[in-house]
mmCIF file of C-alpha atoms in Angstrom:
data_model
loop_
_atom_site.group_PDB
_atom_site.id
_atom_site.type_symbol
_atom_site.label_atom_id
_atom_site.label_comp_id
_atom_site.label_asym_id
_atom_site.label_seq_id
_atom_site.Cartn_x
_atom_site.Cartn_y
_atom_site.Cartn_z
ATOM 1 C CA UNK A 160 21.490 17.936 -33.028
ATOM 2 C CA UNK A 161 24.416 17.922 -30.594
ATOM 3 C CA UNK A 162 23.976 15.832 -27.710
ATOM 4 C CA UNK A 163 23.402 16.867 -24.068
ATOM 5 C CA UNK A 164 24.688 15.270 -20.736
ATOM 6 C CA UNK A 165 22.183 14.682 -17.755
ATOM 7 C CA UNK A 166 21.758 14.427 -14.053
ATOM 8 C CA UNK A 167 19.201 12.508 -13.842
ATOM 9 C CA UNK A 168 20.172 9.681 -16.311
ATOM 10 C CA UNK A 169 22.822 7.042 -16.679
ATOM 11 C CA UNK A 170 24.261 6.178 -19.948
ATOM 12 C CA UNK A 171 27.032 5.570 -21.906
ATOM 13 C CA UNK A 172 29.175 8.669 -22.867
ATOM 14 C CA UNK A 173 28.094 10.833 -25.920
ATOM 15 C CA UNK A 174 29.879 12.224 -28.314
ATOM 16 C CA UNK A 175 32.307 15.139 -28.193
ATOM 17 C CA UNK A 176 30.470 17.344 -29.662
ATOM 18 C CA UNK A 177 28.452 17.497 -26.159
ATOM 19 C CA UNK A 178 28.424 21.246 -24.531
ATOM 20 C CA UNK A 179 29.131 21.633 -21.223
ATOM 21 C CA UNK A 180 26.197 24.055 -19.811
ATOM 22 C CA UNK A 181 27.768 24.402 -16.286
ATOM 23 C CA UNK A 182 31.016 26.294 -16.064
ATOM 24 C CA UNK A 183 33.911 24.816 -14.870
ATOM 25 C CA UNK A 184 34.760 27.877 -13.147
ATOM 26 C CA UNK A 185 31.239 27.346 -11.245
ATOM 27 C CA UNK A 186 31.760 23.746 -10.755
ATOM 28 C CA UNK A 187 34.961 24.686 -9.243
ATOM 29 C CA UNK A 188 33.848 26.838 -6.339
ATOM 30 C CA UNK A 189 31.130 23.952 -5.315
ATOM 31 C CA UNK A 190 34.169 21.271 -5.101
ATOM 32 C CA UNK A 191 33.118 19.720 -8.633
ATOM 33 C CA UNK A 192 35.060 19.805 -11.770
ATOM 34 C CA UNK A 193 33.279 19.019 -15.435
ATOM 35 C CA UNK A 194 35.813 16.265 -16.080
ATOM 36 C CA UNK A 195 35.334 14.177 -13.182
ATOM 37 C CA UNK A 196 30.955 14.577 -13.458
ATOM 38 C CA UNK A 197 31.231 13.922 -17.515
ATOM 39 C CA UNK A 198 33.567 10.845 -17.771
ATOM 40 C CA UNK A 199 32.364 7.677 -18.836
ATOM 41 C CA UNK A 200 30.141 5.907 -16.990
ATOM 42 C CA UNK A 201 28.954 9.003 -14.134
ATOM 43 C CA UNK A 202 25.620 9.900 -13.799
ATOM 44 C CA UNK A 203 24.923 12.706 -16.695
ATOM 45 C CA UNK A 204 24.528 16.506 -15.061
ATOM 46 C CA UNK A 205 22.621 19.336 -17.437
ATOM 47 C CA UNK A 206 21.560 22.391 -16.871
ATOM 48 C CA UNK A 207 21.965 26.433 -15.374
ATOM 49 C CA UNK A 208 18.712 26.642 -12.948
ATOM 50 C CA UNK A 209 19.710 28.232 -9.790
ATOM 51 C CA UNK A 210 18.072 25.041 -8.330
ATOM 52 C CA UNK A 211 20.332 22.305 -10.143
ATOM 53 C CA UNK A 212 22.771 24.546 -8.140
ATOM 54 C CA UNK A 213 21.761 24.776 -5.013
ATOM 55 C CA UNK A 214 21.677 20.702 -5.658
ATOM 56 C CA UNK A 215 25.202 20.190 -6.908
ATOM 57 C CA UNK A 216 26.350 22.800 -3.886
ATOM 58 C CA UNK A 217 25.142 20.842 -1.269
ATOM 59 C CA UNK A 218 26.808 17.898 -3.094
ATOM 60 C CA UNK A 219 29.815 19.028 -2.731
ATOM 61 C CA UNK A 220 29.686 20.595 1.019
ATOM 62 C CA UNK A 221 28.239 16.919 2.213
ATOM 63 C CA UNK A 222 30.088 14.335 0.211
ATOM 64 C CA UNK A 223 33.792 14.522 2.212
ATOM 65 C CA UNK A 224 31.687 13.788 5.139
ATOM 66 C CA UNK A 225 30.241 10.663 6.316
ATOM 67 C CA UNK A 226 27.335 12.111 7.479
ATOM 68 C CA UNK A 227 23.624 10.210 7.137
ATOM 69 C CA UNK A 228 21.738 11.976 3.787
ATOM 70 C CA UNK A 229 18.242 11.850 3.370
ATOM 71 C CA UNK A 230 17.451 12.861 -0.021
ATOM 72 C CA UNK A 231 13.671 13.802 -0.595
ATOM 73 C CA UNK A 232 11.992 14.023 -4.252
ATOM 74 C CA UNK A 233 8.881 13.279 -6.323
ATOM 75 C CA UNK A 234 9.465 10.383 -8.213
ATOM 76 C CA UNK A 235 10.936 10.139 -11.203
ATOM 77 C CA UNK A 236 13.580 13.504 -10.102
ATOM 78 C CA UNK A 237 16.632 11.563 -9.682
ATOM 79 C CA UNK A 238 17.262 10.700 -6.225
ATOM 80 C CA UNK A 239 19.734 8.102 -6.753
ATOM 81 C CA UNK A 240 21.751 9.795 -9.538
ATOM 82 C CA UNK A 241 22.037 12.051 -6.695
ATOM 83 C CA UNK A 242 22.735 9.763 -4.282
ATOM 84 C CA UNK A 243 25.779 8.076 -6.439
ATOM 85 C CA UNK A 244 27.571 11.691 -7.009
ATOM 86 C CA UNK A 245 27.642 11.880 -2.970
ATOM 87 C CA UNK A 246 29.331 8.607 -2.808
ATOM 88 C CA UNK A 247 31.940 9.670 -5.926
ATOM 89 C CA UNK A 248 32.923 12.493 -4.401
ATOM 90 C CA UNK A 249 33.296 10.872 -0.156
ATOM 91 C CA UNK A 250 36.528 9.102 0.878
ATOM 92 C CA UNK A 251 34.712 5.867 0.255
ATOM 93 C CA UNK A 252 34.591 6.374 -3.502
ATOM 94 C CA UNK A 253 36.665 3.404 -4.592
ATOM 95 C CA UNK A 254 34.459 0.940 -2.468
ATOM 96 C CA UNK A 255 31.170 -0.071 -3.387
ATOM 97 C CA UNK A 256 27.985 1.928 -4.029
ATOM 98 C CA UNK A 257 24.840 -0.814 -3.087
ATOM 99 C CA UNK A 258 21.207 0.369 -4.282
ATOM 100 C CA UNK A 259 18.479 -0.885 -2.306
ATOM 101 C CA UNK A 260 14.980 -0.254 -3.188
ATOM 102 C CA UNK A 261 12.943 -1.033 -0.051
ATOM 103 C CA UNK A 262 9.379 -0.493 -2.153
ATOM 104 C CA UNK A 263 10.468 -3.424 -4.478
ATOM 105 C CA UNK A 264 11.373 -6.218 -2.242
ATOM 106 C CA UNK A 265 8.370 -8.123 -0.103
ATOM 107 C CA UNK A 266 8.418 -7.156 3.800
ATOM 108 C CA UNK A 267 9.054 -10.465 4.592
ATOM 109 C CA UNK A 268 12.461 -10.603 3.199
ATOM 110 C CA UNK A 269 13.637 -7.252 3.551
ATOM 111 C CA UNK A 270 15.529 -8.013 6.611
ATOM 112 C CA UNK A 271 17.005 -10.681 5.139
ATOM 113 C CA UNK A 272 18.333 -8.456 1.904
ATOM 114 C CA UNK A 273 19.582 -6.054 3.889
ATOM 115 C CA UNK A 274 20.901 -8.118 6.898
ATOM 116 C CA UNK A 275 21.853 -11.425 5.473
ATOM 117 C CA UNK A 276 20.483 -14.667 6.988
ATOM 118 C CA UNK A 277 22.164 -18.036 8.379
ATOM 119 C CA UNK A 278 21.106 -21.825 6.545
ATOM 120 C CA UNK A 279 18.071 -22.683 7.743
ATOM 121 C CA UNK A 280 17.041 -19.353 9.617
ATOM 122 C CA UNK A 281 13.604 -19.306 7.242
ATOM 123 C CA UNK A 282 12.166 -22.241 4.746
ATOM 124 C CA UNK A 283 14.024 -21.749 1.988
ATOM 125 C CA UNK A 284 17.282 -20.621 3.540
ATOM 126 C CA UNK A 285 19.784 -23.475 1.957
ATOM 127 C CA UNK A 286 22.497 -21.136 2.778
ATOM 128 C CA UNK A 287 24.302 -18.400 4.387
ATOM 129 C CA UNK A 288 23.563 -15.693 2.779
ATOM 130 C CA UNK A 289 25.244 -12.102 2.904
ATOM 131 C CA UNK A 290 23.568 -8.894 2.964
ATOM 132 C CA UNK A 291 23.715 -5.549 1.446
ATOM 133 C CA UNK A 292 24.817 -3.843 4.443
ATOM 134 C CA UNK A 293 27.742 -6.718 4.387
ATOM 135 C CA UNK A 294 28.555 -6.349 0.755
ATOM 136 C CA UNK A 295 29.232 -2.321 1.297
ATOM 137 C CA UNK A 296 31.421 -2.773 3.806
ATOM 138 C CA UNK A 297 33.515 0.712 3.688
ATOM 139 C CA UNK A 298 31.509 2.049 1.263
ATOM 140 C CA UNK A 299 27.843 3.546 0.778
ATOM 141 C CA UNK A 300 24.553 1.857 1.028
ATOM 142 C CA UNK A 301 21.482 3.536 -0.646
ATOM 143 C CA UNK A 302 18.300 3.154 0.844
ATOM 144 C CA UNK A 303 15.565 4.447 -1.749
ATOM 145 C CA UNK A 304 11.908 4.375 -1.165
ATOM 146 C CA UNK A 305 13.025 4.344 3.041
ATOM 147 C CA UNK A 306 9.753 5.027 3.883
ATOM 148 C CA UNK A 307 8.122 1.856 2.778
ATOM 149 C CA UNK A 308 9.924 -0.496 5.245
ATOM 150 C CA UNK A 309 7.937 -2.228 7.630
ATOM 151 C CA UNK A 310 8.550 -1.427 11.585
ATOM 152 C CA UNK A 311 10.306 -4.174 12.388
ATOM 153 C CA UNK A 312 12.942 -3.383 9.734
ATOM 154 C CA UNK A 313 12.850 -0.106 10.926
ATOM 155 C CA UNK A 314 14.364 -1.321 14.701
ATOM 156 C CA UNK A 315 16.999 -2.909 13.041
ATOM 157 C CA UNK A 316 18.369 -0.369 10.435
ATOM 158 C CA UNK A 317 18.541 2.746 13.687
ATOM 159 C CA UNK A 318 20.354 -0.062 15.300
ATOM 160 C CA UNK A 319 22.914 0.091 12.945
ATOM 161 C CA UNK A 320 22.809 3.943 13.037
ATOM 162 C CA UNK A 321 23.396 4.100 16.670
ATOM 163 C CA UNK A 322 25.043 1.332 17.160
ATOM 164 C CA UNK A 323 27.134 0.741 14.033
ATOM 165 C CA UNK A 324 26.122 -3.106 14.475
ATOM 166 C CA UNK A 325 23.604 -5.791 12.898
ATOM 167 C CA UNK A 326 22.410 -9.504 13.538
ATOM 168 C CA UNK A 327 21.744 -11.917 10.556
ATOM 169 C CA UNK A 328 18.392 -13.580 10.593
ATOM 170 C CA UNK A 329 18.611 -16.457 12.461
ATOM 171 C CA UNK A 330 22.182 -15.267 13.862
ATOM 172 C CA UNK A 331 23.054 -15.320 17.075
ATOM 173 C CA UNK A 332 26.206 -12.547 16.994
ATOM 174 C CA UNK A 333 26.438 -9.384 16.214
ATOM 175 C CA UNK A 334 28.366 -8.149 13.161
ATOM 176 C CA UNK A 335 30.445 -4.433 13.045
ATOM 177 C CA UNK A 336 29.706 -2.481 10.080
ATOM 178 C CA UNK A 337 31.344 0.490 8.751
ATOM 179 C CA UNK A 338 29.087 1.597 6.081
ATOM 180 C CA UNK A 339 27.602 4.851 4.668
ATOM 181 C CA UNK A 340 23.826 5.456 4.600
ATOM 182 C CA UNK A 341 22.374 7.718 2.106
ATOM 183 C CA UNK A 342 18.369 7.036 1.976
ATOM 184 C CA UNK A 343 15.998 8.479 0.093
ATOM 185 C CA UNK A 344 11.674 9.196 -0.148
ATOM 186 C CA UNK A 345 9.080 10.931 -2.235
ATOM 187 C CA UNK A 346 6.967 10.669 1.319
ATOM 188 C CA UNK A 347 6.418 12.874 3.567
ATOM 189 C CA UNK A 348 7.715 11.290 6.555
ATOM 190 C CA UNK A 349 7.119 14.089 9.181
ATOM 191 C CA UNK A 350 3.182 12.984 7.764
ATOM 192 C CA UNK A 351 3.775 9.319 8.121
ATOM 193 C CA UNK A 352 5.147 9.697 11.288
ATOM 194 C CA UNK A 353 1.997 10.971 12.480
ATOM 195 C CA UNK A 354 0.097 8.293 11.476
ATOM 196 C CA UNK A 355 2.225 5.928 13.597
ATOM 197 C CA UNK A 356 3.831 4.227 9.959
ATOM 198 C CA UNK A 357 7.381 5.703 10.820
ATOM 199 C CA UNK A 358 9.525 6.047 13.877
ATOM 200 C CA UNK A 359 10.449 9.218 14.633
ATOM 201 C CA UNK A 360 14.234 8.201 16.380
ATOM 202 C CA UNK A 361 14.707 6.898 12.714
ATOM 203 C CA UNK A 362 13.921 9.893 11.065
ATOM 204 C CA UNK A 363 15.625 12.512 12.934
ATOM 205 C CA UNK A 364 18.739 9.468 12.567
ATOM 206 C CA UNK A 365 18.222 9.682 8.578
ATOM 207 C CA UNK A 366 17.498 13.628 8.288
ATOM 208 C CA UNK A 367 21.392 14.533 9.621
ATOM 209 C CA UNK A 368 21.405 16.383 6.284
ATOM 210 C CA UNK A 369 18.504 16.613 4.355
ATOM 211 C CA UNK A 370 19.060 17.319 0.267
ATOM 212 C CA UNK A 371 15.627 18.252 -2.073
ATOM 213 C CA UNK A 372 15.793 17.274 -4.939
ATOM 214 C CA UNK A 373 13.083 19.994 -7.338
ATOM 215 C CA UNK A 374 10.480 19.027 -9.135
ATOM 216 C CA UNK A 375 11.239 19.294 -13.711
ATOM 217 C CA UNK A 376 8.397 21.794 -13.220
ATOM 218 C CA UNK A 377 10.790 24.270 -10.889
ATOM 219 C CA UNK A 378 13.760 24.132 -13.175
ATOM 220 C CA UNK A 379 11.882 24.486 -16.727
ATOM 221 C CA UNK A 380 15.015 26.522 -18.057
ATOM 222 C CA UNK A 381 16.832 22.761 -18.111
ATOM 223 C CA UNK A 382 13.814 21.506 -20.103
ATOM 224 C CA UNK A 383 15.623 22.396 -23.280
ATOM 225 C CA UNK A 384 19.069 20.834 -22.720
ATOM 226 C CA UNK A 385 17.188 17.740 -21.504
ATOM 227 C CA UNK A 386 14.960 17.356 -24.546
ATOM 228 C CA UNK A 387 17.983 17.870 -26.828
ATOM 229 C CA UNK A 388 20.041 15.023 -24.757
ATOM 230 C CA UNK A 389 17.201 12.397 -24.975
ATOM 231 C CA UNK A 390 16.883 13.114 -28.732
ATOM 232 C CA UNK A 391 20.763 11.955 -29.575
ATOM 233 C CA UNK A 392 20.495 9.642 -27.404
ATOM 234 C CA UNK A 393 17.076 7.284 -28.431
ATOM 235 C CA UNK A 394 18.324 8.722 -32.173
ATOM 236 C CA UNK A 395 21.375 7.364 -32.512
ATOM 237 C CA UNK A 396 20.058 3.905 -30.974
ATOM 238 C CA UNK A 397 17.279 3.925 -33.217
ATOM 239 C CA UNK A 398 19.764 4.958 -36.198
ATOM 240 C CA UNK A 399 17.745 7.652 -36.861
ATOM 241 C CA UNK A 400 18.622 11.775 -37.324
ATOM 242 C CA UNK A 401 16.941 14.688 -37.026
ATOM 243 C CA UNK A 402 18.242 18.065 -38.013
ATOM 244 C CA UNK A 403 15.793 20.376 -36.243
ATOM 245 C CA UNK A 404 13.381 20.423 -33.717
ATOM 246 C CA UNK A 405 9.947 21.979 -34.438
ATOM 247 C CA UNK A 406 9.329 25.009 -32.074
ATOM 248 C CA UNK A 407 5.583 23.907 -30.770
ATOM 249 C CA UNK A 408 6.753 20.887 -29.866
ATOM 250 C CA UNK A 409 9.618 22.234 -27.479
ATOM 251 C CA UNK A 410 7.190 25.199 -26.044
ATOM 252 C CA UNK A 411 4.379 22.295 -25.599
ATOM 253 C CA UNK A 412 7.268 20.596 -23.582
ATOM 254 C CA UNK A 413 8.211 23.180 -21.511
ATOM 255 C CA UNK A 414 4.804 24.379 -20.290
ATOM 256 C CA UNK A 415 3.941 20.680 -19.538
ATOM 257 C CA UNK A 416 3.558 20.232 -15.595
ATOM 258 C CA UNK A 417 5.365 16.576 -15.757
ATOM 259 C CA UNK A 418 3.573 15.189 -12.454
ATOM 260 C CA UNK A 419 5.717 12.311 -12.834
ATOM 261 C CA UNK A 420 9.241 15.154 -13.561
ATOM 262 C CA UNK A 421 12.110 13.482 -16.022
ATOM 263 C CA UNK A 422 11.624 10.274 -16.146
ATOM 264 C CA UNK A 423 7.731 10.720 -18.039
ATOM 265 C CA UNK A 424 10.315 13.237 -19.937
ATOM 266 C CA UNK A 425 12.453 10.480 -20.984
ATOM 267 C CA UNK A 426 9.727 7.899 -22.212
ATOM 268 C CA UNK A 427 7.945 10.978 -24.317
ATOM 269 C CA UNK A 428 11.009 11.432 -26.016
ATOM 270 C CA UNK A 429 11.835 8.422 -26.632
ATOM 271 C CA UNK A 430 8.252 7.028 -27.764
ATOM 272 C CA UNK A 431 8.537 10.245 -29.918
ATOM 273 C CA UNK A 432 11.746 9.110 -31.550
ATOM 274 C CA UNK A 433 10.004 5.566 -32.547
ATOM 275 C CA UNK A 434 7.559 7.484 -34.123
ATOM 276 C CA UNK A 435 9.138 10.419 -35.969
ATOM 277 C CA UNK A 436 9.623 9.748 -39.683
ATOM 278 C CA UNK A 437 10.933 13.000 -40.717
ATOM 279 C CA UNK A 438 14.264 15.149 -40.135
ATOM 280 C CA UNK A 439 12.004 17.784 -37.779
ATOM 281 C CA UNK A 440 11.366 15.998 -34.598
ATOM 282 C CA UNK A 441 7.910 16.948 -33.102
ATOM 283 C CA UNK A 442 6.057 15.714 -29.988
ATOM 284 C CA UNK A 443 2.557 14.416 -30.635
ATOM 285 C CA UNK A 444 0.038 16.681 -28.469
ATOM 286 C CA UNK A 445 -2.380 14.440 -27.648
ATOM 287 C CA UNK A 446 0.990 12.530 -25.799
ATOM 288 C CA UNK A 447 0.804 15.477 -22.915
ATOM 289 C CA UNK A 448 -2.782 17.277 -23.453
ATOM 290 C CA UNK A 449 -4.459 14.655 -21.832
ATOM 291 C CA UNK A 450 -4.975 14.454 -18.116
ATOM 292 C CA UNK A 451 -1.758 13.508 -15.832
ATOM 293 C CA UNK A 452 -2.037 10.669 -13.552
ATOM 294 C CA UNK A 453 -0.974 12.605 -11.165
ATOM 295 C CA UNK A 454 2.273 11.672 -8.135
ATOM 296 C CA UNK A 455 0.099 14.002 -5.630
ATOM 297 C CA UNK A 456 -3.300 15.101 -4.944
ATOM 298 C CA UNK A 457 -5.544 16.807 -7.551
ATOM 299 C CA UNK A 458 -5.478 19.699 -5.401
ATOM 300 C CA UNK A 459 -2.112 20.455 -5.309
ATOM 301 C CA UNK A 460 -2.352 19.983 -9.363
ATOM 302 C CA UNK A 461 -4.906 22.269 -9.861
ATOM 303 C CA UNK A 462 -2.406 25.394 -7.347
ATOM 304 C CA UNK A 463 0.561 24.483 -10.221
ATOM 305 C CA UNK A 464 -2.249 25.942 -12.474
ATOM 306 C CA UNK A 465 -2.614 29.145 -11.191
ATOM 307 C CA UNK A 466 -0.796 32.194 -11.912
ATOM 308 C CA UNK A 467 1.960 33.909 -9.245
ATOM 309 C CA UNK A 468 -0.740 36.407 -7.851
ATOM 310 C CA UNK A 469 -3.446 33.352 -7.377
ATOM 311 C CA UNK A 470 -0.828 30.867 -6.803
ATOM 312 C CA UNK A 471 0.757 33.348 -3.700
ATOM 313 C CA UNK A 472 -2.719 34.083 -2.293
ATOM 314 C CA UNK A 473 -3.719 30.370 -1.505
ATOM 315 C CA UNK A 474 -0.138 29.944 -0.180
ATOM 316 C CA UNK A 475 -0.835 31.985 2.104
ATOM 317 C CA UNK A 476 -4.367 31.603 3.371
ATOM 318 C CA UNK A 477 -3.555 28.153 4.412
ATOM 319 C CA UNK A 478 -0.551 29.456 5.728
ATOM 320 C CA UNK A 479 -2.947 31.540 8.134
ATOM 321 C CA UNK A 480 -4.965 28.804 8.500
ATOM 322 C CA UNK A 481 -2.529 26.203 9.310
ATOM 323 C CA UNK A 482 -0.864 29.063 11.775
ATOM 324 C CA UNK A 483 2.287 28.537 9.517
ATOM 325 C CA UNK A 484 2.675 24.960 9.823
ATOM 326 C CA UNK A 485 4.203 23.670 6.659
ATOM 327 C CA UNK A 486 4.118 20.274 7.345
ATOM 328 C CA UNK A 487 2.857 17.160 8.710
ATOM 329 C CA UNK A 488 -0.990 15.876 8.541
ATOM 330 C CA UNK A 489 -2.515 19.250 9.704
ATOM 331 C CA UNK A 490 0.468 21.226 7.868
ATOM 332 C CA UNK A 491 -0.314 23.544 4.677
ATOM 333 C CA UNK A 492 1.574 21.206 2.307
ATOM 334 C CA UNK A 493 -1.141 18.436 2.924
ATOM 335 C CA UNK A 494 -4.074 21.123 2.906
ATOM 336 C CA UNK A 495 -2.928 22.098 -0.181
ATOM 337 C CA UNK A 496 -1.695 18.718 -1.390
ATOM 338 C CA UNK A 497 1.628 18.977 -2.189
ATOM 339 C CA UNK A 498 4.856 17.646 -1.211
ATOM 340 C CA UNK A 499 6.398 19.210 1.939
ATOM 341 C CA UNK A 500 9.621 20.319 0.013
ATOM 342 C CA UNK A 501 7.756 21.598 -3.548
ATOM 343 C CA UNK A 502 5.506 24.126 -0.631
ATOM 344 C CA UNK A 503 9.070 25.438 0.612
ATOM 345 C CA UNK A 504 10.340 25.694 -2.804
ATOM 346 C CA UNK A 505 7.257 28.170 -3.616
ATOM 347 C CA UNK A 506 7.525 29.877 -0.386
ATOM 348 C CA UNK A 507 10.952 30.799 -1.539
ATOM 349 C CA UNK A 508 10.312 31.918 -5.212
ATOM 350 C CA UNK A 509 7.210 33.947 -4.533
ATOM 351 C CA UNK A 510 8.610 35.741 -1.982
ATOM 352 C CA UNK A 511 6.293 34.964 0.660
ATOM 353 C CA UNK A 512 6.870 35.752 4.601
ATOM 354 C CA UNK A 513 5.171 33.170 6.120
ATOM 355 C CA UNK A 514 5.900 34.294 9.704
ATOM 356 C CA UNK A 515 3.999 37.739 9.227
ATOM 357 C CA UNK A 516 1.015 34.345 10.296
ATOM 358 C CA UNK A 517 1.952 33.288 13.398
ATOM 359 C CA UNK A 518 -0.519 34.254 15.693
ATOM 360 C CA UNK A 519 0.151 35.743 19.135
#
């Protein structure tokens, strides 16, 4: 089975026998080029959905800038992947690209790992220590899970996007930075904003240009190529090789819903792979038949159900009830119980004039 590439994983290159599903020619009026996005080493792009477009087009339109991105996406879509092909393709591509999760490090410290800290600013602090922001220096700092840092961590990082500057903890100067900032959230910020758990002066510094990232279940056309990728590549780890793949399997996979998008993709495959003893690989059903834990509201599980027609029609009743407020607490995206950017994408692709609502 010849091997695919992906955008949303990052691996070692494949084989040559890889096909290149994007055009060149296409790549090439978006300011990207297959040989640069396939080397060794660079985050793996697949696919032909008009929305894996729209993605790599705004790309390429932001990257030679050093404009703020805020990338929003359900988890497990690739934010980062997408984060690190902005940085490869700005003028700060030969300095460094620094991940930060902000979910995975304890409030306490976050300041500390993204500021730095003097000896003896905290218990524990034998040291200077230098943070992220430091360690970028000309380059790109990526801020994923943005949402989850605490308020006080929040002050400090719009200080550094107003005023380009930062203290260490326990510091007692200021310190120039000339760094990138790319963050990134599955939240709804505009939602947690209302609640009082985000500033709004930081958002509206973050959102200079906004990229959404789709949901697996909006480009199900790339299903296919992605399947076909993870097979080679948990295969030829596992030193194992299958000639075909059996057709129920692969329709099973694309009519999935994936509430948790490639990466649940990835680990089916894989776990699939481990268990496969023949040269037909096949999916077990039980693996994807059984309920989803689901990465939003039941509701908004239970609308990716429906057909077009139904699917259109409860669009737009809370459309008319929400008086076209999309979203925010009392938006239509949390009455239905989705994600503010899946509501637009469905606005879009059923066709749906959502200002024929506004009332007077």
């Amino acid at each position: 089975m010849a091997a695919q590439t992906s955008w949303v994983v990052e691996a070692p290159a494949v084989n040559h026998s890889v096909s290149i599903e994007i055009e060149d020619a296409a790549l090439a009026k978006i300011g990207l080029d297959s040989e640069e996005l396939y080397s060794s080493g660079l985050p793996r792009i697949v696919g032909n959905s008009a929305a894996l477009r729209r993605v790599l087009g705004i790309v390429g339109v932001v990257a030679p800038t050093d404009a703020t991105v805020l990338i929003n996406g359900e988890t497990g879509t690739g934010k980062e992947l997408v984060a690190r092909a902005v940085h490869r393709r700005s003028r700060r591509s030969a300095r460094a690209f620094v991940s930060v999760n902000c979910a995975a490090i304890p409030r306490d410290l976050i300041a500390s790992e993204l500021f730095g800290h003097e000896k003896g600013a905290f218990t524990g602090a034998t040291q200077r220590r230098l943070g992220r922001f430091e360690l970028a220096e000309g380059g790109t700092i990526f801020l994923d899970e943005v949402g989850e840092l605490p308020t006080e961590t929040q002050i400090a990082l719009l200080r550094v996007l107003q005023e380009h500057e930062f203290d260490r903890v326990g510091g007692t100067g200021s310190i120039r930075t000339n760094v990138r900032v790319i963050a990134a959230t599955n939240r709804d910020l505009e939602t947690a904003i209302a609640a009082g758990m985000f500033r709004s002066d930081l958002f509206y510094r973050l959102n200079v240009f906004p990229i959404e990232i789709p949901p697996l279940r909006e480009r199900r056309e790339d299903i296919p190529l992605l399947v076909e990728y993870f097979i080679d590549r948990y295969a030829r780890r596992a030193g194992k090789s299958f000639q075909t793949l059996n057709k129920k399997s692969l329709d099973l996979l694309r009519s999935y819903s994936w509430p948790s998008n490639i990466r649940e993709l990835q680990n089916v495959i894989e776990r699939s792979v481990i268990v496969c003893d023949t040269e037909n690989f096949s999916v077990d059903e039980s693996w994807l038949s059984r309920p989803p834990i689901a990465s939003e509201p039941n509701s908004g599980l239970n609308l990716l159900k429906k057909v077009p027609s139904q699917e259109k029609a409860i669009i737009e009743a809370a459309l008319r009830e929400t008086e076209v407020r999309v979203s925010g607490p009392l938006g239509a995206a949390a009455k239905l119980g989705i994600h503010r950017s899946t509501l637009e994408s469905k606005i879009a692709s059923l066709k749906i004039n959502k200002h024929r609502f506004k009332t007077g």
